PDB file of C-alpha atoms and ligand atoms in Angstrom:
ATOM      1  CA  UNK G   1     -29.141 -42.280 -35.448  1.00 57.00           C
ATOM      2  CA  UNK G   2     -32.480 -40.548 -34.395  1.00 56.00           C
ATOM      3  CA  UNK G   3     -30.967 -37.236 -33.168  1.00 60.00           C
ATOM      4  CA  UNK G   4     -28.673 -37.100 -36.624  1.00 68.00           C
ATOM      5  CA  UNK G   5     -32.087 -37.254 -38.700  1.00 76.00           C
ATOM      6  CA  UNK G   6     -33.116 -33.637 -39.858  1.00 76.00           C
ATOM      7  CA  UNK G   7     -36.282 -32.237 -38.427  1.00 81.00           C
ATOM      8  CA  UNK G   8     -39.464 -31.728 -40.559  1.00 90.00           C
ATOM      9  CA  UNK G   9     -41.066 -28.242 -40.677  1.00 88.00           C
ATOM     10  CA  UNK G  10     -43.776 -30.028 -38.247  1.00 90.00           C
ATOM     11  CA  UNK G  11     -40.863 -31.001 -36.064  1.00 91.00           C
ATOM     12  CA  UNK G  12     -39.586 -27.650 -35.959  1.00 90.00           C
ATOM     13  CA  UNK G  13     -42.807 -25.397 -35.526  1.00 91.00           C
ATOM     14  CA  UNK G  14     -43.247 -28.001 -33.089  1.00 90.00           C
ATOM     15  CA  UNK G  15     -40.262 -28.009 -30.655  1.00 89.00           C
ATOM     16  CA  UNK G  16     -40.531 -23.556 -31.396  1.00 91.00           C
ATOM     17  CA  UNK G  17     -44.461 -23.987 -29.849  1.00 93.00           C
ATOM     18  CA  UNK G  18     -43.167 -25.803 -26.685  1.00 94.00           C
ATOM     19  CA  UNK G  19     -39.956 -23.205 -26.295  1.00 96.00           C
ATOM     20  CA  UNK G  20     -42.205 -20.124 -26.577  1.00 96.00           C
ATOM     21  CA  UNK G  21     -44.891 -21.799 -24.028  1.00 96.00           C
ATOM     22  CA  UNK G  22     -41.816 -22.608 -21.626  1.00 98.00           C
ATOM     23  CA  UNK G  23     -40.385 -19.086 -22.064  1.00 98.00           C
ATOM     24  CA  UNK G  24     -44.225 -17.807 -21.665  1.00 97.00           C
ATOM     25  CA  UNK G  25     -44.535 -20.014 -18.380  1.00 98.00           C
ATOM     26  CA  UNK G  26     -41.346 -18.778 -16.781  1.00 98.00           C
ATOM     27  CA  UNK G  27     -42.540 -14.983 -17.554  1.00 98.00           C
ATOM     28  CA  UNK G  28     -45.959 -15.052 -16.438  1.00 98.00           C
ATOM     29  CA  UNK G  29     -44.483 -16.549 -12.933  1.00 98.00           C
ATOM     30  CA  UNK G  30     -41.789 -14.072 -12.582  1.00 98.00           C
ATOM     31  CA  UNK G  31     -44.193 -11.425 -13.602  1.00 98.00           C
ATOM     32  CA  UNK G  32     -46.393 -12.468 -10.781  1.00 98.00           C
ATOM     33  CA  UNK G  33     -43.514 -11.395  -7.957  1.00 98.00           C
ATOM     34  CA  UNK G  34     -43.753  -7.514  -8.928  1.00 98.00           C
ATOM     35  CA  UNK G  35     -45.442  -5.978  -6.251  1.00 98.00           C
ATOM     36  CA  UNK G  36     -47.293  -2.282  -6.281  1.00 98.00           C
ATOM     37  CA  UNK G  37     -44.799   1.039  -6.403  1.00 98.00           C
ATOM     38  CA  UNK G  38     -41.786  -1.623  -6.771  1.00 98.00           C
ATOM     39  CA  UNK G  39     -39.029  -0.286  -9.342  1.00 98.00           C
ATOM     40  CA  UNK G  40     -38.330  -3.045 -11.385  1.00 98.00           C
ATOM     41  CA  UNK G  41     -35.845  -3.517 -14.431  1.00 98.00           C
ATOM     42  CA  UNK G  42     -36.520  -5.155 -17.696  1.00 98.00           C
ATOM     43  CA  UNK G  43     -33.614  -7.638 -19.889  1.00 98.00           C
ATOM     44  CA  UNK G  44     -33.697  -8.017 -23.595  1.00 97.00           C
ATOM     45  CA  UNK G  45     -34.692 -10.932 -25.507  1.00 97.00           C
ATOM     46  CA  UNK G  46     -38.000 -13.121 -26.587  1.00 97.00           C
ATOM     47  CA  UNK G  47     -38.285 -14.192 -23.263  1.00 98.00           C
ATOM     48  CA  UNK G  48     -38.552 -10.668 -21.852  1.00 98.00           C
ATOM     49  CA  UNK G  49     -40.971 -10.234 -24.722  1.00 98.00           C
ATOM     50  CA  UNK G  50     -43.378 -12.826 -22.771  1.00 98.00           C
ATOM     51  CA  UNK G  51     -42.714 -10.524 -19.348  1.00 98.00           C
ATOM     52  CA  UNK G  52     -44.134  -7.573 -20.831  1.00 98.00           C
ATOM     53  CA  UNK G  53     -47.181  -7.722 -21.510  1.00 98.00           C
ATOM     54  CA  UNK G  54     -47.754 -10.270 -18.191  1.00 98.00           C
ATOM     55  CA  UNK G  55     -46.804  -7.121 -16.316  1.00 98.00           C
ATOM     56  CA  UNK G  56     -48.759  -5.223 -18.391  1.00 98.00           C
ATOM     57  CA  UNK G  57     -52.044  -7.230 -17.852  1.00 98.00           C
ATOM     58  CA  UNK G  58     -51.689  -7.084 -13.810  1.00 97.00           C
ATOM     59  CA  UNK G  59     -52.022  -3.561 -14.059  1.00 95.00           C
ATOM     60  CA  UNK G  60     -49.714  -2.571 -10.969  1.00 97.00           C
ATOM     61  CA  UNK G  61     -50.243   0.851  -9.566  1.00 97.00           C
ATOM     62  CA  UNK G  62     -47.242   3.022  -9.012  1.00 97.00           C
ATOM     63  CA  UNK G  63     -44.692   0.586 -11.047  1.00 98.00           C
ATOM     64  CA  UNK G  64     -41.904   2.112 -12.224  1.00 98.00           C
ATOM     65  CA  UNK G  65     -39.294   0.058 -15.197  1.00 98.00           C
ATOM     66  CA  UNK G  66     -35.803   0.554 -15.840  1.00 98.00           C
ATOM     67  CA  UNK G  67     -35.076  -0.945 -19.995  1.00 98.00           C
ATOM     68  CA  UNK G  68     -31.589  -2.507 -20.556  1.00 97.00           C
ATOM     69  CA  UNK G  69     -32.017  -1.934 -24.325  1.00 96.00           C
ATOM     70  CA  UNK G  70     -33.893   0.215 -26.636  1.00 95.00           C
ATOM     71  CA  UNK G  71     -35.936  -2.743 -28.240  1.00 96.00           C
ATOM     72  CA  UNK G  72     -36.994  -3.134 -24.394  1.00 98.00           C
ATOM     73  CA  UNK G  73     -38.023   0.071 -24.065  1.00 98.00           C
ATOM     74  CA  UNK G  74     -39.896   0.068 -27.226  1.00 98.00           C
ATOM     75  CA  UNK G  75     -42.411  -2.650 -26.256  1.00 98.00           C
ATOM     76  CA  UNK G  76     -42.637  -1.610 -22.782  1.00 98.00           C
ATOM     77  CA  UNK G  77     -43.775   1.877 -23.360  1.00 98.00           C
ATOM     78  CA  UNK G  78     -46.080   0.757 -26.057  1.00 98.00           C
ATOM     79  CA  UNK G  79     -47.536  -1.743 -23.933  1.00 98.00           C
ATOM     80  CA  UNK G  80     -48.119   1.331 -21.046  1.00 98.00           C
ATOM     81  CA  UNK G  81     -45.759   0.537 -18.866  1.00 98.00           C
ATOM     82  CA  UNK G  82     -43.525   3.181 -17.372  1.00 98.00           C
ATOM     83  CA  UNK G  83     -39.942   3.210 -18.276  1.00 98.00           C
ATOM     84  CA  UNK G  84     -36.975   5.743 -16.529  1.00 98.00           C
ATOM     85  CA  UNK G  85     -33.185   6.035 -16.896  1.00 97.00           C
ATOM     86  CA  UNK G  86     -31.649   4.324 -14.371  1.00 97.00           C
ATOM     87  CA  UNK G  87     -31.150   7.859 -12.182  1.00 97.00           C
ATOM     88  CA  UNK G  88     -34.668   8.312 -11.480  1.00 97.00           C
ATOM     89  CA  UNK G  89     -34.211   5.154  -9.305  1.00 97.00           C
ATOM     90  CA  UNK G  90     -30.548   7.013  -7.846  1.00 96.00           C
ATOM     91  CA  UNK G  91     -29.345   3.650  -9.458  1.00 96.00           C
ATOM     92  CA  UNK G  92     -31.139   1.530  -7.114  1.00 98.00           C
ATOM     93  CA  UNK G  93     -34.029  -1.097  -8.215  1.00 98.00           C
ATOM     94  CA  UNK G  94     -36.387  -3.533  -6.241  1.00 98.00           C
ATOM     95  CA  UNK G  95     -36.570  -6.510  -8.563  1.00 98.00           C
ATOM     96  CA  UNK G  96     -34.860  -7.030 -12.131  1.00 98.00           C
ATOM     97  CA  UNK G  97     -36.366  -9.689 -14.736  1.00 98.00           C
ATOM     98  CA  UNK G  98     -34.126 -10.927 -17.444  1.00 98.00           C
ATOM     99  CA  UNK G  99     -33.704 -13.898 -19.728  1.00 98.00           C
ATOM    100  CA  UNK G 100     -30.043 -16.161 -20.720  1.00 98.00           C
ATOM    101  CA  UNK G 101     -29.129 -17.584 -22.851  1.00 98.00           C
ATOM    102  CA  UNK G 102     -27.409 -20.825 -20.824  1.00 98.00           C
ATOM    103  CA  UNK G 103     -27.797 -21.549 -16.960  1.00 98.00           C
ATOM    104  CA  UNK G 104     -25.350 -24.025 -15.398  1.00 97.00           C
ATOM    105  CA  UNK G 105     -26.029 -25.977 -12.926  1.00 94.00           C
ATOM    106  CA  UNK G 106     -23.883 -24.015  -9.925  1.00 94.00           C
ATOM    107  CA  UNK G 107     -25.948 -20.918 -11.274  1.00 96.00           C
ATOM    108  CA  UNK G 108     -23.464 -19.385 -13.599  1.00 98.00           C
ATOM    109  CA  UNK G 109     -25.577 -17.659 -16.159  1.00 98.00           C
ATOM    110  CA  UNK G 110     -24.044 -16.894 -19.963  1.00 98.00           C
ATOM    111  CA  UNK G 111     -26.152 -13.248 -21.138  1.00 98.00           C
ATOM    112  CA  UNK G 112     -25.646 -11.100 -23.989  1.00 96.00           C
ATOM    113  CA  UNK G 113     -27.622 -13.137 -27.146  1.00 95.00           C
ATOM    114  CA  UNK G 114     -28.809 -10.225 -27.781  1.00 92.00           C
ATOM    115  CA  UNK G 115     -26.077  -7.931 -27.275  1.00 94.00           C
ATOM    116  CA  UNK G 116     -27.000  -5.804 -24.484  1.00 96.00           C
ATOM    117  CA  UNK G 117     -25.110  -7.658 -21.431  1.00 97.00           C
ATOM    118  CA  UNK G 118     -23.701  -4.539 -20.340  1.00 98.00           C
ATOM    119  CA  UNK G 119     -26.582  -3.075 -19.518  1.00 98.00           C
ATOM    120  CA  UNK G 120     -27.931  -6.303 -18.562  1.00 98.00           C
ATOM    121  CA  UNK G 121     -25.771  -6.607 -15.694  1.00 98.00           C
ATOM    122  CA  UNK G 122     -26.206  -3.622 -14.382  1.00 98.00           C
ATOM    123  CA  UNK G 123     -29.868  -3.746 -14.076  1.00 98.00           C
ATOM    124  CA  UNK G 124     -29.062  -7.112 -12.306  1.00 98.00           C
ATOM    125  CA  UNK G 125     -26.940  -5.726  -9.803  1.00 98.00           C
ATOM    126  CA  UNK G 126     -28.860  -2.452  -9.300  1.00 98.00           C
ATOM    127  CA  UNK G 127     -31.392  -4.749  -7.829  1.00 98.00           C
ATOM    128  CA  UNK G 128     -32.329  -6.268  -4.687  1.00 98.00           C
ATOM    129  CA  UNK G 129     -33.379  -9.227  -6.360  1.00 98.00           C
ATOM    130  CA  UNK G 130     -32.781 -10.508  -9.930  1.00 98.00           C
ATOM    131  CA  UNK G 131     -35.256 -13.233 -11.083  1.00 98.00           C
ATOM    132  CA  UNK G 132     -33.748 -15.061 -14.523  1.00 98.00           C
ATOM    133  CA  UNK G 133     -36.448 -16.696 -16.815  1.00 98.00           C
ATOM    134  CA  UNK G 134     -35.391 -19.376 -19.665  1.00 98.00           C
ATOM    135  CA  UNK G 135     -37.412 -22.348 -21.239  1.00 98.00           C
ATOM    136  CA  UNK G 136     -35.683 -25.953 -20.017  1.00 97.00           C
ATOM    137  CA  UNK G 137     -33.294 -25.872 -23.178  1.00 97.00           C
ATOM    138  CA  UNK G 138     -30.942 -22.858 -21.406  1.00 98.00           C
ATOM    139  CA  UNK G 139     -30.442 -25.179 -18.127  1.00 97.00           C
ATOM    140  CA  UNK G 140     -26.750 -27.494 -19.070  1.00 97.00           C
ATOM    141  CA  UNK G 141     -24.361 -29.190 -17.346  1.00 96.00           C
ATOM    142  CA  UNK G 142     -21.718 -27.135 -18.299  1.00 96.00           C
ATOM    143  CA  UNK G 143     -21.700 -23.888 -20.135  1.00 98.00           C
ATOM    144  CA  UNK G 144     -20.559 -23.759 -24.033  1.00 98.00           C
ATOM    145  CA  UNK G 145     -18.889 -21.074 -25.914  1.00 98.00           C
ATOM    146  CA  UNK G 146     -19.345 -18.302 -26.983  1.00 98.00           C
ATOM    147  CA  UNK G 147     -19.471 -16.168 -24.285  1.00 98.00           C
ATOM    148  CA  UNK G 148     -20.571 -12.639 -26.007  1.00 98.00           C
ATOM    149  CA  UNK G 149     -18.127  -9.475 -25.325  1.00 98.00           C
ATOM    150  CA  UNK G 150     -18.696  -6.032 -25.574  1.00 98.00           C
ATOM    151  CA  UNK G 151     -15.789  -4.412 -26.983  1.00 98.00           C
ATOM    152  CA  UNK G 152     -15.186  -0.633 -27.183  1.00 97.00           C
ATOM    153  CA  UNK G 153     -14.000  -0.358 -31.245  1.00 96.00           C
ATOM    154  CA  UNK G 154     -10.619   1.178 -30.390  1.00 97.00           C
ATOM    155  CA  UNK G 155      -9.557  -1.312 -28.134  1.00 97.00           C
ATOM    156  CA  UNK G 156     -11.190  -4.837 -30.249  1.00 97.00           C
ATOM    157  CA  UNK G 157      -7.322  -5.497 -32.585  1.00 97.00           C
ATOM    158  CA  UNK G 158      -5.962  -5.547 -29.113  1.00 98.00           C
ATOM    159  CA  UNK G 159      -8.517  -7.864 -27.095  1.00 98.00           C
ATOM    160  CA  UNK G 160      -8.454 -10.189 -30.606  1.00 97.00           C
ATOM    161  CA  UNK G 161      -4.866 -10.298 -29.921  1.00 97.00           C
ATOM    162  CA  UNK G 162      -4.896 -11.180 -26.260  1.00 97.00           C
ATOM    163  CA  UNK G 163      -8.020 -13.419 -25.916  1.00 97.00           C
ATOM    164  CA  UNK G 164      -7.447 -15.243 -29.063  1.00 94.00           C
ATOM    165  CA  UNK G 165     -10.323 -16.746 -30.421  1.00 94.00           C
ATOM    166  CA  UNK G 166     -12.691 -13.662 -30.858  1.00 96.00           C
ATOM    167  CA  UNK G 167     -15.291 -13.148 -33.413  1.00 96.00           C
ATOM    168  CA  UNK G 168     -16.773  -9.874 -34.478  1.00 96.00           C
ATOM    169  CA  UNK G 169     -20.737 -10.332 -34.316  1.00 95.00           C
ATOM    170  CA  UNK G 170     -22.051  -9.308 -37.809  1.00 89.00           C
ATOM    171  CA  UNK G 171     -25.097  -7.462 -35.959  1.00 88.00           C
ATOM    172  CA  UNK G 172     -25.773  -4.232 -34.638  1.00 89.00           C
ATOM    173  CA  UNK G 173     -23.872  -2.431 -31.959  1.00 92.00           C
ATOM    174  CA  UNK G 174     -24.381  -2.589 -28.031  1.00 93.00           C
ATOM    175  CA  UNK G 175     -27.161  -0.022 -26.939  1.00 88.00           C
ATOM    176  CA  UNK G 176     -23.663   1.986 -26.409  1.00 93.00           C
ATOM    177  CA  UNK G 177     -22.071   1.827 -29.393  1.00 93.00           C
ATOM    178  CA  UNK G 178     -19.555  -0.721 -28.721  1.00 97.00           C
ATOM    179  CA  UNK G 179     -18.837  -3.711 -30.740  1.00 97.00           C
ATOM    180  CA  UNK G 180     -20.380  -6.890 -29.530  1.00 97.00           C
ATOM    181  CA  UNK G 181     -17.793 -10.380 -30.090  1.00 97.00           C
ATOM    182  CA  UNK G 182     -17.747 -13.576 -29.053  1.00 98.00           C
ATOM    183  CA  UNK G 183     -15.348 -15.394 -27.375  1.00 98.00           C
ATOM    184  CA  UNK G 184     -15.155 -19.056 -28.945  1.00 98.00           C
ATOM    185  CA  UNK G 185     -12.243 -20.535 -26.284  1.00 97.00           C
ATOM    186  CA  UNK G 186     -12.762 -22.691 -24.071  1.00 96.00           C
ATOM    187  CA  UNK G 187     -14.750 -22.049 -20.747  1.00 97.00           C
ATOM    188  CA  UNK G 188     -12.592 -23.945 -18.057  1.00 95.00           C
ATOM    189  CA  UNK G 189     -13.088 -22.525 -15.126  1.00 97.00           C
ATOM    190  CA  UNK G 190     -16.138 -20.341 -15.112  1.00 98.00           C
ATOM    191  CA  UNK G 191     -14.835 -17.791 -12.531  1.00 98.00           C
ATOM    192  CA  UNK G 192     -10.756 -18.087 -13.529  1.00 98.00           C
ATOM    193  CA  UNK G 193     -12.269 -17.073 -17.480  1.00 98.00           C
ATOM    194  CA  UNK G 194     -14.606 -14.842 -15.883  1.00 98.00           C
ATOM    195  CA  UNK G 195     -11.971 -13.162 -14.162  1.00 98.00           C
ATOM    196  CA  UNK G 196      -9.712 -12.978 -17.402  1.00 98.00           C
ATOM    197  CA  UNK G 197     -12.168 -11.175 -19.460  1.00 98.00           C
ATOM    198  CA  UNK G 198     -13.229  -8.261 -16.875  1.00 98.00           C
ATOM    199  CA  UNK G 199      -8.829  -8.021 -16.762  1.00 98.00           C
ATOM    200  CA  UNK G 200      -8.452  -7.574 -20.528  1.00 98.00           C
ATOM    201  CA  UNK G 201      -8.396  -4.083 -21.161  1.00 98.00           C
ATOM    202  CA  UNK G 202     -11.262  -2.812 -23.766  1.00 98.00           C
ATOM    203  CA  UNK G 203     -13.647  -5.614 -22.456  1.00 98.00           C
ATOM    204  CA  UNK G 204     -16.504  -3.461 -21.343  1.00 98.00           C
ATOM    205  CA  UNK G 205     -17.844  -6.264 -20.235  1.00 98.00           C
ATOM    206  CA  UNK G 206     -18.251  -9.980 -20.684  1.00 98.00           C
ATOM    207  CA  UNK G 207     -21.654 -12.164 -20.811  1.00 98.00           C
ATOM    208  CA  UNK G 208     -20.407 -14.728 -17.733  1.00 98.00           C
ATOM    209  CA  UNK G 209     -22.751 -14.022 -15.251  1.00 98.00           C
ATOM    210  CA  UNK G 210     -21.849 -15.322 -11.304  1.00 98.00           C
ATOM    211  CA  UNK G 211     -24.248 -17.008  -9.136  1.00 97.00           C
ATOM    212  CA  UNK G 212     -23.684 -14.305  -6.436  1.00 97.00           C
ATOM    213  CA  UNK G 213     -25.386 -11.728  -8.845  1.00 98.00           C
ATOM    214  CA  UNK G 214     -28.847 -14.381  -9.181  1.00 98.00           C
ATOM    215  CA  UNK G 215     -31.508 -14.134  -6.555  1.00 98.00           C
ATOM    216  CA  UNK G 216     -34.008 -17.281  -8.825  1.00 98.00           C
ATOM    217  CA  UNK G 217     -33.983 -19.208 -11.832  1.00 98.00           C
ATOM    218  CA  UNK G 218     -37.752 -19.439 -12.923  1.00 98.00           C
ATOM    219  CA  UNK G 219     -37.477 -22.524 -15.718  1.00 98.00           C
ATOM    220  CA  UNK G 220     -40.539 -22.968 -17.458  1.00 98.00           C
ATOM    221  CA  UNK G 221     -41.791 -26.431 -18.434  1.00 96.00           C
ATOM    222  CA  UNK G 222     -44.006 -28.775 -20.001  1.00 88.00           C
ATOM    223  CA  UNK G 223     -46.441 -27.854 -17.033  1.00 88.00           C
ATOM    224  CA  UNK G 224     -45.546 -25.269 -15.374  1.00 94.00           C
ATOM    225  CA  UNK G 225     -42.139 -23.632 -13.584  1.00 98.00           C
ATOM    226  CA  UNK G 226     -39.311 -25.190 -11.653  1.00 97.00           C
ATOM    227  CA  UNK G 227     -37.641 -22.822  -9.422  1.00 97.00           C
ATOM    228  CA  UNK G 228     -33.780 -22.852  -8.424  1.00 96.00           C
ATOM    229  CA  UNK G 229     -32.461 -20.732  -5.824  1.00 95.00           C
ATOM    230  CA  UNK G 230     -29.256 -18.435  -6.436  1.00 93.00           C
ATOM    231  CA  UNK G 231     -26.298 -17.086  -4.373  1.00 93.00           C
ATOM    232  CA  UNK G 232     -27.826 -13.426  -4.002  1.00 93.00           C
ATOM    233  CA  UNK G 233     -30.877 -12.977  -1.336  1.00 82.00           C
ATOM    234  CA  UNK G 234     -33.299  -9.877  -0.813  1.00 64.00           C
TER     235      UNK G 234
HETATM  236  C1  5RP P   1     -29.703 -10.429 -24.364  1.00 85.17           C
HETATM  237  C2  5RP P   1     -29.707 -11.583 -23.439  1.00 85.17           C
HETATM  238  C3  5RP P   1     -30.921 -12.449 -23.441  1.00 85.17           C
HETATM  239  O1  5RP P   1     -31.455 -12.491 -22.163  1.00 85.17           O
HETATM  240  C4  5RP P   1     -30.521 -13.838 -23.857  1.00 85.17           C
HETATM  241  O2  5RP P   1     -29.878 -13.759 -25.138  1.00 85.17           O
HETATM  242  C5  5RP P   1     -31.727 -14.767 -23.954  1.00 85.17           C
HETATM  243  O3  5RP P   1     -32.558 -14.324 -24.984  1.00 85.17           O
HETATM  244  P1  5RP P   1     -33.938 -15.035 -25.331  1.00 85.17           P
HETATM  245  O4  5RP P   1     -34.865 -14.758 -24.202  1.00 85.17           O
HETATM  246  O5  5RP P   1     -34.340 -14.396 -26.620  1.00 85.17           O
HETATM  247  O6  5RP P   1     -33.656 -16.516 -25.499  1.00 85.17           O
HETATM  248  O7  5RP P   1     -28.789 -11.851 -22.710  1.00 85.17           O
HETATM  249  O8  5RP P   1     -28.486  -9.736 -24.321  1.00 85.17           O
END
């Protein structure tokens, strides 16, 4: 079968070209809906690597950026863009700009690829609006395991025991020191799992994002964006 064939190195540096011009796309439009003075909080991931230096080339006056990781905070400050802890804005943001790593199509999101849905999530719900960017391969019909955990390290022989099918990610630790998993069971019912997770003691917190939390899914394709609405208006 064709899709069975392996993919030459053309193939491949091929189908990465279109994915980083999708991801590009998605961030230059989102990028576009920061306003002047707004306070406006950053996600983690290659996609969010496109949004930075978008934002920086506006050149915004008065823009201030919350970071959900220190990678984040890395590139924004050293592409000149202002970055504050999350009290400077008494927890409260205009617009937050984040990548996923799969979008259903009810809007459930699946975050934390890159370990750091914690903070993620918290950006996205400090805000009044939370824009998500991904290149067309992130939309599906129905989310996939895993869904990534993060797991304080006291508490992880415990959630193994009561989740099940957990894996310890071999990578670094959240931005707070907690062990990032991944939960390889079945997905079910988005919002019954959902629920499950944020009940299992030592879950800090789980990757399944809810359509209530997404103001716009900005999908970048072969030609431009497609735009979805979410549950969450402002
Ligand atoms: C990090 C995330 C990222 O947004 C997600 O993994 C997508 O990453 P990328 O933009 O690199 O595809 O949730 O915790």
């Amino acid at each position: 079968l064709e899709q069975d064939r392996p993919q030459s190195r053309q193939e491949l540096a091929l189908e990465t070209r279109v994915l980083e011009s999708e991801k590009e796309a998605a961030a230059v439009a989102a990028a576009e809906l920061v306003r002047p003075g707004m306070r406006v909080g950053l996600g983690t991931g290659t996609t969010v690597a496109h949004l930075i230096p978008a934002l920086a080339r506006r050149g915004l006056k008065g823009v201030r950026y919350a970071a959900s990781s220190p990678r984040t905070e890395q590139l924004a400050k050293a592409a000149g863009l202002p970055v504050f802890g999350l009290e400077e804005f008494n927890g409260q943001l205009d617009l937050t700009i984040d990548g996923a790593d799969q979008v259903d199509r009810s809007g459930w999101l699946i975050k934390g690829g890159g370990g750091a849905h914690t903070r993620e999530k918290i950006l996205a719900a400090a805000a009044e609006r939370f824009v998500v960017i991904v290149s067309a391969n992130k939309i599906r019909d129905r989310l996939q395991p895993p869904v990534p955990l993060e797991v304080l390290p006291f508490a992880f022989p415990y959630v193994a025991a009561a989740l099940g099918e957990l894996q310890l990610r071999g990578g670094p630790p959240s931005p707070d020191g907690n062990l990032i998993c991944d939960y390889l069971g079945p997905i079910g019912d988005t919002e019954r799992l959902a629920e499950r997770l944020a009940a299992t003691p030592g879950v800090v917190e789980h990757g399944l994002f809810p359509p209530s939390l997404v103001s716009e899914v900005v999908v970048g394709i072969h030609n431009g964006v497609e735009r979805h609405s979410g549950g969450k208006n402002g």
